[in-house]
PDB file of C-alpha atoms in Angstrom:
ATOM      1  CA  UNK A  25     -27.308   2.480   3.284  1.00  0.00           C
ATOM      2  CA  UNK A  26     -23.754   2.710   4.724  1.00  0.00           C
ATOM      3  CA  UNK A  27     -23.330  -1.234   3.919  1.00  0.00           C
ATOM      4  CA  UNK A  28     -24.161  -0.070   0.182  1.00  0.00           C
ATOM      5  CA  UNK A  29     -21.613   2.566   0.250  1.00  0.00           C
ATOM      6  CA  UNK A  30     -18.677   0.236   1.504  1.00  0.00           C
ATOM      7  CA  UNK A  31     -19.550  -1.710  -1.700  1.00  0.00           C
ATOM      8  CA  UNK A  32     -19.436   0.983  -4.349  1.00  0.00           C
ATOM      9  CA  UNK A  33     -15.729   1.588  -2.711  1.00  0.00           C
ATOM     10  CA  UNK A  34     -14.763  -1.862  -3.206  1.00  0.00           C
ATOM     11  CA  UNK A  35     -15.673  -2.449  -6.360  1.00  0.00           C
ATOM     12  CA  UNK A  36     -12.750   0.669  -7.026  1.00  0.00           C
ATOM     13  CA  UNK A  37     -10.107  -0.785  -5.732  1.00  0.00           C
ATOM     14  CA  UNK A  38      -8.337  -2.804  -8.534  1.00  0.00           C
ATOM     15  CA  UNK A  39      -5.117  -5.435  -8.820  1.00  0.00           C
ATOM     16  CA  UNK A  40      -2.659  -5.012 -11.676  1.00  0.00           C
ATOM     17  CA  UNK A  41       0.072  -7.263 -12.312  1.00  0.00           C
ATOM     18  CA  UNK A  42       3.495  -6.521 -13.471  1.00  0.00           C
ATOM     19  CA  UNK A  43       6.210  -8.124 -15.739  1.00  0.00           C
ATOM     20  CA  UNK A  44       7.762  -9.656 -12.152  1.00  0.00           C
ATOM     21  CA  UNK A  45       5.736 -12.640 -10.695  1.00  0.00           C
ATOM     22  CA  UNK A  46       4.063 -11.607  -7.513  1.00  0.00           C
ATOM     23  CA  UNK A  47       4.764  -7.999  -7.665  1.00  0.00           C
ATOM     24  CA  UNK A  48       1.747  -5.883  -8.071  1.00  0.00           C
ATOM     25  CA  UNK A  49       0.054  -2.656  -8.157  1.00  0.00           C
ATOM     26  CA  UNK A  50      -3.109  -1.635  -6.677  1.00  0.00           C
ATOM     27  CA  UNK A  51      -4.876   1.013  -8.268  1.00  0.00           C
ATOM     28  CA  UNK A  52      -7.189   2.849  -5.256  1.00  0.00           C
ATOM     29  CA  UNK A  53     -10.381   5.245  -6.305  1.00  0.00           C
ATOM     30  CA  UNK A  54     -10.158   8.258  -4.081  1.00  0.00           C
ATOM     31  CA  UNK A  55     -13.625   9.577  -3.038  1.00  0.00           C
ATOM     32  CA  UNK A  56     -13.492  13.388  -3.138  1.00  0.00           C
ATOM     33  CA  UNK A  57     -16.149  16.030  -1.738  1.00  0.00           C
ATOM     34  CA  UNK A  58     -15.790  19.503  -0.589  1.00  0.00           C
ATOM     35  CA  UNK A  59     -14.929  17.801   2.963  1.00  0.00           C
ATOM     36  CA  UNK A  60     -11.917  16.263   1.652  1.00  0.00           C
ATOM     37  CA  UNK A  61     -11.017  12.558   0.547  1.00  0.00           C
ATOM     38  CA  UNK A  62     -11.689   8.950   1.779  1.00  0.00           C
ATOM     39  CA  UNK A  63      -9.425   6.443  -0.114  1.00  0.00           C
ATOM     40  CA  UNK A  64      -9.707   2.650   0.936  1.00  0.00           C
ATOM     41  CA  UNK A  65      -6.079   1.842   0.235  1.00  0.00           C
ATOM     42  CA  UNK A  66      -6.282  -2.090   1.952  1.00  0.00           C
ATOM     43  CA  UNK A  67      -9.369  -4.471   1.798  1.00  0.00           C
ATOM     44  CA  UNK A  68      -8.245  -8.260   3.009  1.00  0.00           C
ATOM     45  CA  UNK A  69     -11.170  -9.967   0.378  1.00  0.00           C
ATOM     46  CA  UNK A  70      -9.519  -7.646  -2.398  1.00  0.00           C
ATOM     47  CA  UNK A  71      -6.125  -8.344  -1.542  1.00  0.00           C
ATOM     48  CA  UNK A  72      -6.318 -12.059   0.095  1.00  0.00           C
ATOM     49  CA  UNK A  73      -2.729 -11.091   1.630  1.00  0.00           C
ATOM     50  CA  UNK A  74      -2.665 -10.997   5.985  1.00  0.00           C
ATOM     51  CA  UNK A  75      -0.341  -7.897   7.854  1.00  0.00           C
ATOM     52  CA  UNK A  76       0.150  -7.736  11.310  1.00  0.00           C
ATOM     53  CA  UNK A  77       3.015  -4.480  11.276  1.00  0.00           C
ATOM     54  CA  UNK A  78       2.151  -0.650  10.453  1.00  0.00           C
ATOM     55  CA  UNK A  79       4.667   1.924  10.346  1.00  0.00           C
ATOM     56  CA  UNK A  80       5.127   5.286   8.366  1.00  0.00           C
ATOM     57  CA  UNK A  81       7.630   7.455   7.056  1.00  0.00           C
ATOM     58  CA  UNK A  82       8.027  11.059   6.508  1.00  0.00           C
ATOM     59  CA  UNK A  83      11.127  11.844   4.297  1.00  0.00           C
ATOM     60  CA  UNK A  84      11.744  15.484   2.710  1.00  0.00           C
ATOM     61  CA  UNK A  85      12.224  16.543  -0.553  1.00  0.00           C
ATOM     62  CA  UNK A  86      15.406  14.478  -2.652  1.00  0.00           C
ATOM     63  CA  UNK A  87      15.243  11.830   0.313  1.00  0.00           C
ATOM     64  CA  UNK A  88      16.323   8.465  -1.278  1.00  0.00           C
ATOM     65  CA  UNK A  89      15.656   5.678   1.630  1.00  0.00           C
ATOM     66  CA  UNK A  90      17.322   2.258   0.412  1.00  0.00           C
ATOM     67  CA  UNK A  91      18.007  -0.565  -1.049  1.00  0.00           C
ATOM     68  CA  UNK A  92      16.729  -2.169   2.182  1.00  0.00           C
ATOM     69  CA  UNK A  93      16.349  -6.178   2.774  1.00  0.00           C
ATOM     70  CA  UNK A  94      15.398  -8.080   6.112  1.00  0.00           C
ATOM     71  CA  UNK A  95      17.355 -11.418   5.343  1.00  0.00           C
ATOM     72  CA  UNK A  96      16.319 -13.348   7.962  1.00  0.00           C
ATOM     73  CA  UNK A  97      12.405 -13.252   8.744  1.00  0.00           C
ATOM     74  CA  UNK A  98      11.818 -11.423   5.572  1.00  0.00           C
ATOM     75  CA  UNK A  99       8.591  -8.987   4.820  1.00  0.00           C
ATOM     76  CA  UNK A 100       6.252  -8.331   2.121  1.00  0.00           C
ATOM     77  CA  UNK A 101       5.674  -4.790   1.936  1.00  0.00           C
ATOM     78  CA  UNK A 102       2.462  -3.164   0.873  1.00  0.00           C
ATOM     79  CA  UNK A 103       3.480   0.495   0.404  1.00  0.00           C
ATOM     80  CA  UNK A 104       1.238   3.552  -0.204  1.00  0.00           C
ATOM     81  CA  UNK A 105       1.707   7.351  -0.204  1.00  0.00           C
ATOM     82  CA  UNK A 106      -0.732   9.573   1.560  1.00  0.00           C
ATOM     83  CA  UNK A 107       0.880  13.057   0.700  1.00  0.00           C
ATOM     84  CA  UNK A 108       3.353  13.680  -1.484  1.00  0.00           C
ATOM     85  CA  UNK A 109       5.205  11.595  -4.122  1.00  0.00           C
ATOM     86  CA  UNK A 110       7.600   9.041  -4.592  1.00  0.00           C
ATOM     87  CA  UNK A 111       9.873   7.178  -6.880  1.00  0.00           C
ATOM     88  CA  UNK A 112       9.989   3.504  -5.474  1.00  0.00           C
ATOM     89  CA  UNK A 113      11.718   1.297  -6.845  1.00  0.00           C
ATOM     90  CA  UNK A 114      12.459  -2.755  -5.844  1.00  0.00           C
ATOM     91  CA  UNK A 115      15.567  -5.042  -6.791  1.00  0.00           C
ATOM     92  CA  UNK A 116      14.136  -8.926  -6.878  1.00  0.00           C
ATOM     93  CA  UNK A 117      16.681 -10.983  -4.617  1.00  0.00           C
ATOM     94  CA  UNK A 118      15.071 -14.454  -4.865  1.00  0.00           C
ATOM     95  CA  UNK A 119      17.406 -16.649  -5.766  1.00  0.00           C
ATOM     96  CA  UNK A 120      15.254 -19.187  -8.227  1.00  0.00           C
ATOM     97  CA  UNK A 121      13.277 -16.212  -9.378  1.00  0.00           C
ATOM     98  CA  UNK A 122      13.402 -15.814 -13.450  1.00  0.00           C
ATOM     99  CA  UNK A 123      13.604 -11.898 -12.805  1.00  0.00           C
ATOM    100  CA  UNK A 124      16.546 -11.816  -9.948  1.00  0.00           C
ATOM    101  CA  UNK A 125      18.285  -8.902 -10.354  1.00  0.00           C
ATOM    102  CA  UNK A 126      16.087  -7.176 -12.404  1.00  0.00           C
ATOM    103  CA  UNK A 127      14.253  -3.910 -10.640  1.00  0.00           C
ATOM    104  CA  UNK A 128      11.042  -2.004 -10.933  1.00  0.00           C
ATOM    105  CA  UNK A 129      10.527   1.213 -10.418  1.00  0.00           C
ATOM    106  CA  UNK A 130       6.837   3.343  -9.914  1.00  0.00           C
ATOM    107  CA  UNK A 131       5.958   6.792  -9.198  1.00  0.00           C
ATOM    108  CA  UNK A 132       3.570   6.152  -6.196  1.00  0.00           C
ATOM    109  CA  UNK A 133       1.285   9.579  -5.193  1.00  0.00           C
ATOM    110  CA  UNK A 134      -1.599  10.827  -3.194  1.00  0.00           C
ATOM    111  CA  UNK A 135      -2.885  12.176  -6.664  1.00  0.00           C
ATOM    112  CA  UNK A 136      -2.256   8.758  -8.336  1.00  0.00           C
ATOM    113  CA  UNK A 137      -3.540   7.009  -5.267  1.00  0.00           C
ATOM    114  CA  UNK A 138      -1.431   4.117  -6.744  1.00  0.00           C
ATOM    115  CA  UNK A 139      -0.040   1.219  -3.882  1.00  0.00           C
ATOM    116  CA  UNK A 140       2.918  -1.222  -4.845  1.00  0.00           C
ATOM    117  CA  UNK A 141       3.045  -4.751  -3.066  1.00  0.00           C
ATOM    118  CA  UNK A 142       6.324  -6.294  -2.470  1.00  0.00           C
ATOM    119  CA  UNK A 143       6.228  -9.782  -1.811  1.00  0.00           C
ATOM    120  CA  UNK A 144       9.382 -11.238   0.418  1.00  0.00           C
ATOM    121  CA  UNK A 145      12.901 -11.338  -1.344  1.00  0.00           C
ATOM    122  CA  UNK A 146      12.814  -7.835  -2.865  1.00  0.00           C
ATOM    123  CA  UNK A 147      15.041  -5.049  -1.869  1.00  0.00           C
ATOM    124  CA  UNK A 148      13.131  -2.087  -1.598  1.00  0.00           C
ATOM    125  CA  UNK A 149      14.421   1.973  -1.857  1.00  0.00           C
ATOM    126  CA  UNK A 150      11.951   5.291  -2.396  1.00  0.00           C
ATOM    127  CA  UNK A 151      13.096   9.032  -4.038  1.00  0.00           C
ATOM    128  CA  UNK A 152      11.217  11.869  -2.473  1.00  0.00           C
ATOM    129  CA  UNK A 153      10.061  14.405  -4.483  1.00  0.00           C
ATOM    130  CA  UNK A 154       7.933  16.671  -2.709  1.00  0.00           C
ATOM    131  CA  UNK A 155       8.602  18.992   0.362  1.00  0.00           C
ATOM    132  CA  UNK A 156       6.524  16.413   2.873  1.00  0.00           C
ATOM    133  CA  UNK A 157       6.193  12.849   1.865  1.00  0.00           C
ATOM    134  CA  UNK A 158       4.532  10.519   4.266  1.00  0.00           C
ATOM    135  CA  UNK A 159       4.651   7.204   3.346  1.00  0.00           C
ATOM    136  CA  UNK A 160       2.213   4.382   5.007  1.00  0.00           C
ATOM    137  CA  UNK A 161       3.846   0.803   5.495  1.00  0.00           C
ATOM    138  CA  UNK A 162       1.931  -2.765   5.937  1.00  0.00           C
ATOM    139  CA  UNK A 163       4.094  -5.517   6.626  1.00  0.00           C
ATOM    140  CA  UNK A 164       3.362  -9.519   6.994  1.00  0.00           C
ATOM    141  CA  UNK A 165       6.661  -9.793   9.521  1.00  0.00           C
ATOM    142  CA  UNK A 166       8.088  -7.965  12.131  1.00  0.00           C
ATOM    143  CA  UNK A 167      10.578  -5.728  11.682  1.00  0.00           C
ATOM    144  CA  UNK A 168      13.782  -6.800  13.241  1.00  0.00           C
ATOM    145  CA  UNK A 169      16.808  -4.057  12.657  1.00  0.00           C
ATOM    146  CA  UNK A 170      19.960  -6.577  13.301  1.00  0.00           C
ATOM    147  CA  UNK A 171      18.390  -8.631  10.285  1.00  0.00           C
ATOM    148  CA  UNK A 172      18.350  -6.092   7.850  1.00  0.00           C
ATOM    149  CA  UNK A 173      21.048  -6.014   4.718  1.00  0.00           C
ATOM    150  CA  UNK A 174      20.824  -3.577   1.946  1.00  0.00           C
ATOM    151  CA  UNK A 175      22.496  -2.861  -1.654  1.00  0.00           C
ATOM    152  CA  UNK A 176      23.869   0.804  -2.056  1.00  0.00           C
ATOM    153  CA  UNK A 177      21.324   2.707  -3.922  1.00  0.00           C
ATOM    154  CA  UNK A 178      23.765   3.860  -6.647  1.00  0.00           C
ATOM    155  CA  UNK A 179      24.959   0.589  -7.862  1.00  0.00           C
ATOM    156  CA  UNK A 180      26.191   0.544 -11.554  1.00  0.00           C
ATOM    157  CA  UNK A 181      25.265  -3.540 -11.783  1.00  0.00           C
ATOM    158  CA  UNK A 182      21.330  -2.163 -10.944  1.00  0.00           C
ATOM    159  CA  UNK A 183      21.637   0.555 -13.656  1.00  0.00           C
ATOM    160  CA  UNK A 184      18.728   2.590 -12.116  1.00  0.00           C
ATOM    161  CA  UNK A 185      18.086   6.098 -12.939  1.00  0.00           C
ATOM    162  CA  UNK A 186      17.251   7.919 -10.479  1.00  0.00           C
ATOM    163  CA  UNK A 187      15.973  11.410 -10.701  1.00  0.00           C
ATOM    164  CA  UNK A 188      19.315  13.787  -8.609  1.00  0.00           C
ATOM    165  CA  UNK A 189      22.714  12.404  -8.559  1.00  0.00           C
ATOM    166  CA  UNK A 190      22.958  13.526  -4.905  1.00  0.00           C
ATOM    167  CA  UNK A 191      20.242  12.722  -3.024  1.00  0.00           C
ATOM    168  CA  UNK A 192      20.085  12.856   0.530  1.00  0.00           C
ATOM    169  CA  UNK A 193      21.429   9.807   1.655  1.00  0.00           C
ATOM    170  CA  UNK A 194      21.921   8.651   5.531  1.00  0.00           C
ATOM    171  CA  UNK A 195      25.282   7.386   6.364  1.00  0.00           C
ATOM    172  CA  UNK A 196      24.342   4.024   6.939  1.00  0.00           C
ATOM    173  CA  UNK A 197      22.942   3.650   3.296  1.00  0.00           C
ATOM    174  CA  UNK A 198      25.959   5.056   1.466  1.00  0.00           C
ATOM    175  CA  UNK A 199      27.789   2.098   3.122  1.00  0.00           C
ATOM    176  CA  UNK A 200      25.889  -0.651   1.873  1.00  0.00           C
ATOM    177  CA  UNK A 201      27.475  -2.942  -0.816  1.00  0.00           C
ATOM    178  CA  UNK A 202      27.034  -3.683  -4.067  1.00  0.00           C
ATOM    179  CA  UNK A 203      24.860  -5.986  -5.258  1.00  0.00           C
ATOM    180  CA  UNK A 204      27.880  -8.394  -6.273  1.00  0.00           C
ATOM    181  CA  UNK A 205      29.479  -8.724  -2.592  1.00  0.00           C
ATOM    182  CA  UNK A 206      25.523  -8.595  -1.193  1.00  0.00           C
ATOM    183  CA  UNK A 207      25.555 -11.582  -3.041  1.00  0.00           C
ATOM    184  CA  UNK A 208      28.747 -13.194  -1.728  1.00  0.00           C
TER     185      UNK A 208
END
């Protein structure tokens, strides 16, 4: 019977392309009961992608984490929220790509149960909206902090909206560059 139920689940989880070539959304079915929730948010023969890194975040309300980029040894990202909500958004940095430069942004929620993948080359920032947001990170590389670059997260050449003009911003992200001398 249990083999039966793992099934049912699968067939739930479901891959959606975007408009950006190898960026995608996966679309999870969260299993409610009076108990709670069970929501498969990673299934290898689903996904056909490997991880071997797990981390997690918890950011507070107006957070904004980003634009963050491991240059050397880069990561894909699969990122999913299991409370709270998020705006992520990704900048694509590959250099022969047809859509470098351009972003993508997605509200990502434990109500929408929605999960963004981020293959290697993108730079990747998040907008808390709730109280508590925990975030849940898989990556495909280590992560290796003397390796990682970023683009400030208020760059006029991105023209990204974001939802407060002053979010909470560490110090180390408000010094990042633009995206013009990240490229130089």
């Amino acid at each position: 019977y249990e083999f039966k139920e793992v099934i049912f689940y699968l067939k739930k989880m479901k891959i959606i392309k975007t408009n950006i070539k190898d960026l995608f959304i996966v679309k999870q079915k969260p299993n409610k009961d009076g108990r709670g929730l069970l929501r498969e948010t990673y299934n290898q023969k689903i996904f056909k992608k490997k991880f071997n890194f797990e981390y997690f975040t918890f950011s507070k309300k107006n957070v904004l984490r980003g634009f963050h980029i491991q240059i050397k040894y880069q990561q894909s990202k699969y990122v999913n929220v299991l409370k709270g909500k998020i705006l992520d958004c990704v900048v694509d940095l590959r250099k022969n790509s047809k859509t470098f430069g351009k972003s993508f942004k997605i509200i990502l929620s434990e109500k929408n149960a929605l999960g963004l993948y981020i293959p290697r080359g993108f730079a990747h920032a998040y907008y808390s909206f709730e109280k508590e947001n925990i975030i849940y990170y898989k990556l495909d590389n280590y992560y290796r902090p003397s390796l990682e670059r970023g683009i400030v997260w208020n760059d006029k050449d991105l023209k990204i909206k974001w939802p407060n003009k002053k979010p909470i911003v560490s110090d180390k992200d408000k010094k990042l560059p633009g995206l013009k001398e990240y490229l130089k």
